[in-house]
Amino acid sequence: MNIRKWVSLFFTTLIIGGAAGLVIGYLVEWRSYTDTIFDGKILNFIVSLLTLFGTGCLFSILSQMGFFAYLTIHRIGLGMFGSASLWSKVQLVFILFIFFDLVYFRYQAFGGKHQSIFTFFILPLALLIVSLFIALWKKQETNRYAFIPTLFFMFVVTVIEWLPVLKPNDLRWIWIMGVTLVICNAYQVLILHRLIQKT
């Protein structure tokens, strides 16, 4: 990895994040945006789209910070635990712990009197399935040792980056930020080995 490749990764992820935020944000509130067009408020519509794009760019920067933080933590973990096998087991424990937290604490905070805890499994299960898919993809393109680190990054780090909207439980922003983060994180982890491979 050199400066030119890092700058390229930064701006590519920035544009991907902006585009994802724009598209998901529009889909989440397409009715209000459509009403804005029909009401003749074109300028408001354009400003709203630019705001969504800018917000997506901010989420992509958060994603990149999480990515490089994980790369550092991964190297520290390998050194601390002495072997990739033991470090992988520790990461699996963290995945299970975060999964439990995402279900139980959200249920405690937002669960209604007659609301089942099983409805709070939907969000972590969806993220886990996507994370498993990305981890299998990464494993297929590189090697089997990449599976657990990719799964950890896609699940645990995404949840940590997602916390600002998970706490208020605003469904609109959970969708916009969550999908944008997943797309940016998946792009970075899948492109990394292509950037650092020897020519």
PDB file of C-alpha atoms in Angstrom:
ATOM      1  CA  MET A   1       0.000   0.000   0.000  1.00  0.00           C
ATOM      2  CA  ASN A   2       1.375   3.393  -0.996  1.00  0.00           C
ATOM      3  CA  ILE A   3       0.054   6.955  -0.760  1.00  0.00           C
ATOM      4  CA  ARG A   4      -1.379   6.935  -4.291  1.00  0.00           C
ATOM      5  CA  LYS A   5      -3.367   3.761  -3.609  1.00  0.00           C
ATOM      6  CA  TRP A   6      -4.538   5.031  -0.215  1.00  0.00           C
ATOM      7  CA  VAL A   7      -5.767   8.315  -1.747  1.00  0.00           C
ATOM      8  CA  SER A   8      -7.525   6.352  -4.497  1.00  0.00           C
ATOM      9  CA  LEU A   9      -9.174   4.098  -1.879  1.00  0.00           C
ATOM     10  CA  PHE A  10     -10.235   7.132   0.166  1.00  0.00           C
ATOM     11  CA  PHE A  11     -11.941   8.988  -2.677  1.00  0.00           C
ATOM     12  CA  THR A  12     -13.473   5.869  -4.224  1.00  0.00           C
ATOM     13  CA  THR A  13     -14.986   4.878  -0.869  1.00  0.00           C
ATOM     14  CA  LEU A  14     -16.103   8.481  -0.354  1.00  0.00           C
ATOM     15  CA  ILE A  15     -18.000   8.513  -3.659  1.00  0.00           C
ATOM     16  CA  ILE A  16     -19.471   5.043  -3.023  1.00  0.00           C
ATOM     17  CA  GLY A  17     -20.642   6.154   0.425  1.00  0.00           C
ATOM     18  CA  GLY A  18     -22.141   9.364  -0.940  1.00  0.00           C
ATOM     19  CA  ALA A  19     -23.964   7.500  -3.704  1.00  0.00           C
ATOM     20  CA  ALA A  20     -25.222   4.841  -1.281  1.00  0.00           C
ATOM     21  CA  GLY A  21     -26.469   7.490   1.173  1.00  0.00           C
ATOM     22  CA  LEU A  22     -28.210   9.320  -1.662  1.00  0.00           C
ATOM     23  CA  VAL A  23     -29.947   6.229  -3.096  1.00  0.00           C
ATOM     24  CA  ILE A  24     -30.946   4.654   0.238  1.00  0.00           C
ATOM     25  CA  GLY A  25     -32.050   8.011   1.653  1.00  0.00           C
ATOM     26  CA  TYR A  26     -34.202   8.656  -1.391  1.00  0.00           C
ATOM     27  CA  LEU A  27     -35.748   5.156  -1.266  1.00  0.00           C
ATOM     28  CA  VAL A  28     -36.509   5.474   2.454  1.00  0.00           C
ATOM     29  CA  GLU A  29     -38.384   8.763   1.941  1.00  0.00           C
ATOM     30  CA  TRP A  30     -39.294   8.617  -1.740  1.00  0.00           C
ATOM     31  CA  ARG A  31     -42.842   9.781  -1.112  1.00  0.00           C
ATOM     32  CA  SER A  32     -41.851  13.064   0.545  1.00  0.00           C
ATOM     33  CA  TYR A  33     -39.255  13.740  -2.187  1.00  0.00           C
ATOM     34  CA  THR A  34     -41.798  12.994  -4.906  1.00  0.00           C
ATOM     35  CA  ASP A  35     -44.281  15.363  -3.247  1.00  0.00           C
ATOM     36  CA  THR A  36     -41.567  18.046  -3.199  1.00  0.00           C
ATOM     37  CA  ILE A  37     -41.131  17.728  -6.980  1.00  0.00           C
ATOM     38  CA  PHE A  38     -44.873  17.845  -7.661  1.00  0.00           C
ATOM     39  CA  ASP A  39     -45.193  20.897  -5.415  1.00  0.00           C
ATOM     40  CA  GLY A  40     -42.703  22.696  -7.649  1.00  0.00           C
ATOM     41  CA  LYS A  41     -40.017  22.959  -4.966  1.00  0.00           C
ATOM     42  CA  ILE A  42     -37.201  21.806  -7.234  1.00  0.00           C
ATOM     43  CA  LEU A  43     -34.535  23.752  -5.348  1.00  0.00           C
ATOM     44  CA  ASN A  44     -35.561  22.083  -2.060  1.00  0.00           C
ATOM     45  CA  PHE A  45     -35.413  18.718  -3.803  1.00  0.00           C
ATOM     46  CA  ILE A  46     -31.870  19.349  -5.102  1.00  0.00           C
ATOM     47  CA  VAL A  47     -30.703  20.587  -1.678  1.00  0.00           C
ATOM     48  CA  SER A  48     -32.185  17.457  -0.060  1.00  0.00           C
ATOM     49  CA  LEU A  49     -30.336  15.195  -2.508  1.00  0.00           C
ATOM     50  CA  LEU A  50     -27.059  17.049  -1.925  1.00  0.00           C
ATOM     51  CA  THR A  51     -27.613  16.715   1.834  1.00  0.00           C
ATOM     52  CA  LEU A  52     -28.137  12.962   1.478  1.00  0.00           C
ATOM     53  CA  PHE A  53     -24.988  12.671  -0.648  1.00  0.00           C
ATOM     54  CA  GLY A  54     -22.963  14.669   1.894  1.00  0.00           C
ATOM     55  CA  THR A  55     -24.316  12.572   4.758  1.00  0.00           C
ATOM     56  CA  GLY A  56     -23.344   9.401   2.886  1.00  0.00           C
ATOM     57  CA  CYS A  57     -19.829  10.832   2.443  1.00  0.00           C
ATOM     58  CA  LEU A  58     -19.610  11.429   6.214  1.00  0.00           C
ATOM     59  CA  PHE A  59     -20.696   7.847   6.873  1.00  0.00           C
ATOM     60  CA  SER A  60     -18.031   6.621   4.426  1.00  0.00           C
ATOM     61  CA  ILE A  61     -15.351   8.554   6.346  1.00  0.00           C
ATOM     62  CA  LEU A  62     -16.562   6.905   9.555  1.00  0.00           C
ATOM     63  CA  SER A  63     -16.351   3.554   7.762  1.00  0.00           C
ATOM     64  CA  GLN A  64     -12.773   4.249   6.666  1.00  0.00           C
ATOM     65  CA  MET A  65     -11.758   5.237  10.195  1.00  0.00           C
ATOM     66  CA  GLY A  66     -13.204   1.953  11.457  1.00  0.00           C
ATOM     67  CA  PHE A  67     -11.426   0.002   8.731  1.00  0.00           C
ATOM     68  CA  PHE A  68      -7.970   1.366   9.460  1.00  0.00           C
ATOM     69  CA  ALA A  69      -8.593   1.088  13.213  1.00  0.00           C
ATOM     70  CA  TYR A  70      -9.432  -2.600  12.731  1.00  0.00           C
ATOM     71  CA  LEU A  71      -6.308  -3.206  10.639  1.00  0.00           C
ATOM     72  CA  THR A  72      -4.276  -1.837  13.562  1.00  0.00           C
ATOM     73  CA  ILE A  73      -6.219  -3.839  16.159  1.00  0.00           C
ATOM     74  CA  HIS A  74      -5.826  -6.985  14.043  1.00  0.00           C
ATOM     75  CA  ARG A  75      -2.030  -6.661  14.031  1.00  0.00           C
ATOM     76  CA  ILE A  76      -2.031  -5.996  17.794  1.00  0.00           C
ATOM     77  CA  GLY A  77      -4.290  -9.019  18.359  1.00  0.00           C
ATOM     78  CA  LEU A  78      -2.015 -11.302  16.362  1.00  0.00           C
ATOM     79  CA  GLY A  79       0.985 -10.114  18.385  1.00  0.00           C
ATOM     80  CA  MET A  80      -0.802 -10.299  21.726  1.00  0.00           C
ATOM     81  CA  PHE A  81      -2.285 -13.794  21.327  1.00  0.00           C
ATOM     82  CA  GLY A  82       0.711 -15.241  19.508  1.00  0.00           C
ATOM     83  CA  SER A  83      -1.208 -17.176  16.865  1.00  0.00           C
ATOM     84  CA  ALA A  84      -3.865 -16.531  14.251  1.00  0.00           C
ATOM     85  CA  SER A  85      -5.870 -19.492  15.551  1.00  0.00           C
ATOM     86  CA  LEU A  86      -6.235 -18.118  19.086  1.00  0.00           C
ATOM     87  CA  TRP A  87      -6.916 -14.589  17.845  1.00  0.00           C
ATOM     88  CA  SER A  88      -9.664 -15.993  15.579  1.00  0.00           C
ATOM     89  CA  LYS A  89     -11.330 -17.672  18.571  1.00  0.00           C
ATOM     90  CA  VAL A  90     -11.222 -14.373  20.495  1.00  0.00           C
ATOM     91  CA  GLN A  91     -12.849 -12.600  17.552  1.00  0.00           C
ATOM     92  CA  LEU A  92     -15.615 -15.238  17.424  1.00  0.00           C
ATOM     93  CA  VAL A  93     -16.329 -14.611  21.123  1.00  0.00           C
ATOM     94  CA  PHE A  94     -16.610 -10.872  20.401  1.00  0.00           C
ATOM     95  CA  ILE A  95     -19.006 -11.558  17.508  1.00  0.00           C
ATOM     96  CA  LEU A  96     -21.284 -13.613  19.779  1.00  0.00           C
ATOM     97  CA  PHE A  97     -21.068 -10.982  22.524  1.00  0.00           C
ATOM     98  CA  ILE A  98     -21.983  -8.114  20.180  1.00  0.00           C
ATOM     99  CA  PHE A  99     -24.815 -10.183  18.668  1.00  0.00           C
ATOM    100  CA  PHE A 100     -26.239 -10.760  22.161  1.00  0.00           C
ATOM    101  CA  ASP A 101     -25.869  -7.060  23.041  1.00  0.00           C
ATOM    102  CA  LEU A 102     -27.560  -5.955  19.832  1.00  0.00           C
ATOM    103  CA  VAL A 103     -30.579  -8.131  20.635  1.00  0.00           C
ATOM    104  CA  TYR A 104     -30.861  -7.890  24.421  1.00  0.00           C
ATOM    105  CA  PHE A 105     -30.008  -4.245  25.102  1.00  0.00           C
ATOM    106  CA  ARG A 106     -32.129  -2.950  22.215  1.00  0.00           C
ATOM    107  CA  TYR A 107     -35.001  -5.060  23.553  1.00  0.00           C
ATOM    108  CA  GLN A 108     -34.492  -3.619  27.052  1.00  0.00           C
ATOM    109  CA  ALA A 109     -34.376  -0.069  25.701  1.00  0.00           C
ATOM    110  CA  PHE A 110     -37.070  -0.143  23.024  1.00  0.00           C
ATOM    111  CA  GLY A 111     -39.158  -3.291  23.542  1.00  0.00           C
ATOM    112  CA  GLY A 112     -42.835  -2.669  24.208  1.00  0.00           C
ATOM    113  CA  LYS A 113     -44.881  -4.435  26.840  1.00  0.00           C
ATOM    114  CA  HIS A 114     -46.345  -6.964  24.434  1.00  0.00           C
ATOM    115  CA  GLN A 115     -43.473  -6.957  21.936  1.00  0.00           C
ATOM    116  CA  SER A 116     -41.570 -10.201  21.515  1.00  0.00           C
ATOM    117  CA  ILE A 117     -37.794 -10.239  21.856  1.00  0.00           C
ATOM    118  CA  PHE A 118     -37.648 -12.245  18.633  1.00  0.00           C
ATOM    119  CA  THR A 119     -38.418  -9.117  16.576  1.00  0.00           C
ATOM    120  CA  PHE A 120     -35.103  -7.712  17.819  1.00  0.00           C
ATOM    121  CA  PHE A 121     -33.262 -10.632  16.198  1.00  0.00           C
ATOM    122  CA  ILE A 122     -34.091  -9.355  12.707  1.00  0.00           C
ATOM    123  CA  LEU A 123     -31.492  -6.563  12.575  1.00  0.00           C
ATOM    124  CA  PRO A 124     -28.474  -8.524  13.932  1.00  0.00           C
ATOM    125  CA  LEU A 125     -29.403 -11.618  11.904  1.00  0.00           C
ATOM    126  CA  ALA A 126     -29.618  -9.588   8.685  1.00  0.00           C
ATOM    127  CA  LEU A 127     -26.223  -8.010   9.384  1.00  0.00           C
ATOM    128  CA  LEU A 128     -24.719 -11.388  10.297  1.00  0.00           C
ATOM    129  CA  ILE A 129     -25.973 -12.992   7.062  1.00  0.00           C
ATOM    130  CA  VAL A 130     -24.515 -10.165   4.968  1.00  0.00           C
ATOM    131  CA  SER A 131     -21.252 -10.384   6.963  1.00  0.00           C
ATOM    132  CA  LEU A 132     -21.056 -14.152   6.370  1.00  0.00           C
ATOM    133  CA  PHE A 133     -21.588 -13.626   2.641  1.00  0.00           C
ATOM    134  CA  ILE A 134     -18.805 -11.003   2.450  1.00  0.00           C
ATOM    135  CA  ALA A 135     -16.483 -13.186   4.566  1.00  0.00           C
ATOM    136  CA  LEU A 136     -17.051 -16.181   2.252  1.00  0.00           C
ATOM    137  CA  TRP A 137     -16.396 -13.954  -0.754  1.00  0.00           C
ATOM    138  CA  LYS A 138     -13.153 -12.698   0.809  1.00  0.00           C
ATOM    139  CA  LYS A 139     -12.119 -16.265   1.685  1.00  0.00           C
ATOM    140  CA  GLN A 140     -12.741 -17.402  -1.889  1.00  0.00           C
ATOM    141  CA  GLU A 141     -10.630 -14.572  -3.311  1.00  0.00           C
ATOM    142  CA  THR A 142      -7.763 -14.881  -0.798  1.00  0.00           C
ATOM    143  CA  ASN A 143      -7.462 -17.765   1.699  1.00  0.00           C
ATOM    144  CA  ARG A 144      -9.315 -19.440   4.572  1.00  0.00           C
ATOM    145  CA  TYR A 145      -7.492 -17.349   7.197  1.00  0.00           C
ATOM    146  CA  ALA A 146      -9.307 -14.238   5.959  1.00  0.00           C
ATOM    147  CA  PHE A 147     -12.770 -15.567   6.871  1.00  0.00           C
ATOM    148  CA  ILE A 148     -12.912 -14.802  10.629  1.00  0.00           C
ATOM    149  CA  PRO A 149     -11.201 -11.369  10.422  1.00  0.00           C
ATOM    150  CA  THR A 150     -13.564 -10.318   7.623  1.00  0.00           C
ATOM    151  CA  LEU A 151     -16.590 -11.603   9.539  1.00  0.00           C
ATOM    152  CA  PHE A 152     -15.429  -9.737  12.656  1.00  0.00           C
ATOM    153  CA  PHE A 153     -14.867  -6.517  10.749  1.00  0.00           C
ATOM    154  CA  MET A 154     -18.161  -6.682   8.865  1.00  0.00           C
ATOM    155  CA  PHE A 155     -20.207  -7.468  11.986  1.00  0.00           C
ATOM    156  CA  VAL A 156     -18.508  -6.032  15.073  1.00  0.00           C
ATOM    157  CA  VAL A 157     -16.920  -2.932  13.565  1.00  0.00           C
ATOM    158  CA  THR A 158     -20.071  -2.102  11.590  1.00  0.00           C
ATOM    159  CA  VAL A 159     -22.157  -2.277  14.789  1.00  0.00           C
ATOM    160  CA  ILE A 160     -19.702   0.037  16.591  1.00  0.00           C
ATOM    161  CA  GLU A 161     -19.830   2.533  13.699  1.00  0.00           C
ATOM    162  CA  TRP A 162     -23.628   2.219  13.664  1.00  0.00           C
ATOM    163  CA  LEU A 163     -24.121   3.112  17.353  1.00  0.00           C
ATOM    164  CA  PRO A 164     -24.965   6.828  16.831  1.00  0.00           C
ATOM    165  CA  VAL A 165     -28.298   5.870  15.214  1.00  0.00           C
ATOM    166  CA  LEU A 166     -28.892   2.555  17.004  1.00  0.00           C
ATOM    167  CA  LYS A 167     -29.219   4.351  20.357  1.00  0.00           C
ATOM    168  CA  PRO A 168     -31.980   6.802  19.274  1.00  0.00           C
ATOM    169  CA  ASN A 169     -33.612   3.915  17.334  1.00  0.00           C
ATOM    170  CA  ASP A 170     -34.609   6.134  14.411  1.00  0.00           C
ATOM    171  CA  LEU A 171     -35.608   3.528  11.806  1.00  0.00           C
ATOM    172  CA  ARG A 172     -35.076   5.919   8.898  1.00  0.00           C
ATOM    173  CA  TRP A 173     -31.454   6.614   9.848  1.00  0.00           C
ATOM    174  CA  ILE A 174     -30.836   3.012  10.872  1.00  0.00           C
ATOM    175  CA  TRP A 175     -31.529   2.075   7.252  1.00  0.00           C
ATOM    176  CA  ILE A 176     -29.607   4.957   5.656  1.00  0.00           C
ATOM    177  CA  MET A 177     -26.517   4.717   7.856  1.00  0.00           C
ATOM    178  CA  GLY A 178     -26.550   0.923   8.174  1.00  0.00           C
ATOM    179  CA  VAL A 179     -26.711   0.151   4.456  1.00  0.00           C
ATOM    180  CA  THR A 180     -24.136   2.846   3.641  1.00  0.00           C
ATOM    181  CA  LEU A 181     -21.710   1.491   6.248  1.00  0.00           C
ATOM    182  CA  VAL A 182     -22.140  -2.097   5.065  1.00  0.00           C
ATOM    183  CA  ILE A 183     -21.513  -1.127   1.434  1.00  0.00           C
ATOM    184  CA  CYS A 184     -18.411   0.944   2.306  1.00  0.00           C
ATOM    185  CA  ASN A 185     -17.021  -1.679   4.681  1.00  0.00           C
ATOM    186  CA  ALA A 186     -17.606  -4.479   2.173  1.00  0.00           C
ATOM    187  CA  TYR A 187     -15.927  -2.492  -0.596  1.00  0.00           C
ATOM    188  CA  GLN A 188     -12.841  -1.735   1.489  1.00  0.00           C
ATOM    189  CA  VAL A 189     -12.332  -5.265   2.791  1.00  0.00           C
ATOM    190  CA  LEU A 190     -12.838  -6.809  -0.662  1.00  0.00           C
ATOM    191  CA  ILE A 191     -10.549  -4.354  -2.484  1.00  0.00           C
ATOM    192  CA  LEU A 192      -7.692  -4.436   0.058  1.00  0.00           C
ATOM    193  CA  HIS A 193      -5.934  -7.560  -1.220  1.00  0.00           C
ATOM    194  CA  ARG A 194      -6.046  -6.187  -4.767  1.00  0.00           C
ATOM    195  CA  LEU A 195      -4.367  -2.968  -3.668  1.00  0.00           C
ATOM    196  CA  ILE A 196      -1.553  -4.607  -1.714  1.00  0.00           C
ATOM    197  CA  GLN A 197      -0.807  -7.547  -4.016  1.00  0.00           C
ATOM    198  CA  LYS A 198       2.568  -7.510  -5.751  1.00  0.00           C
ATOM    199  CA  THR A 199       2.630  -6.575  -9.407  1.00  0.00           C
TER     200      THR A 199
END
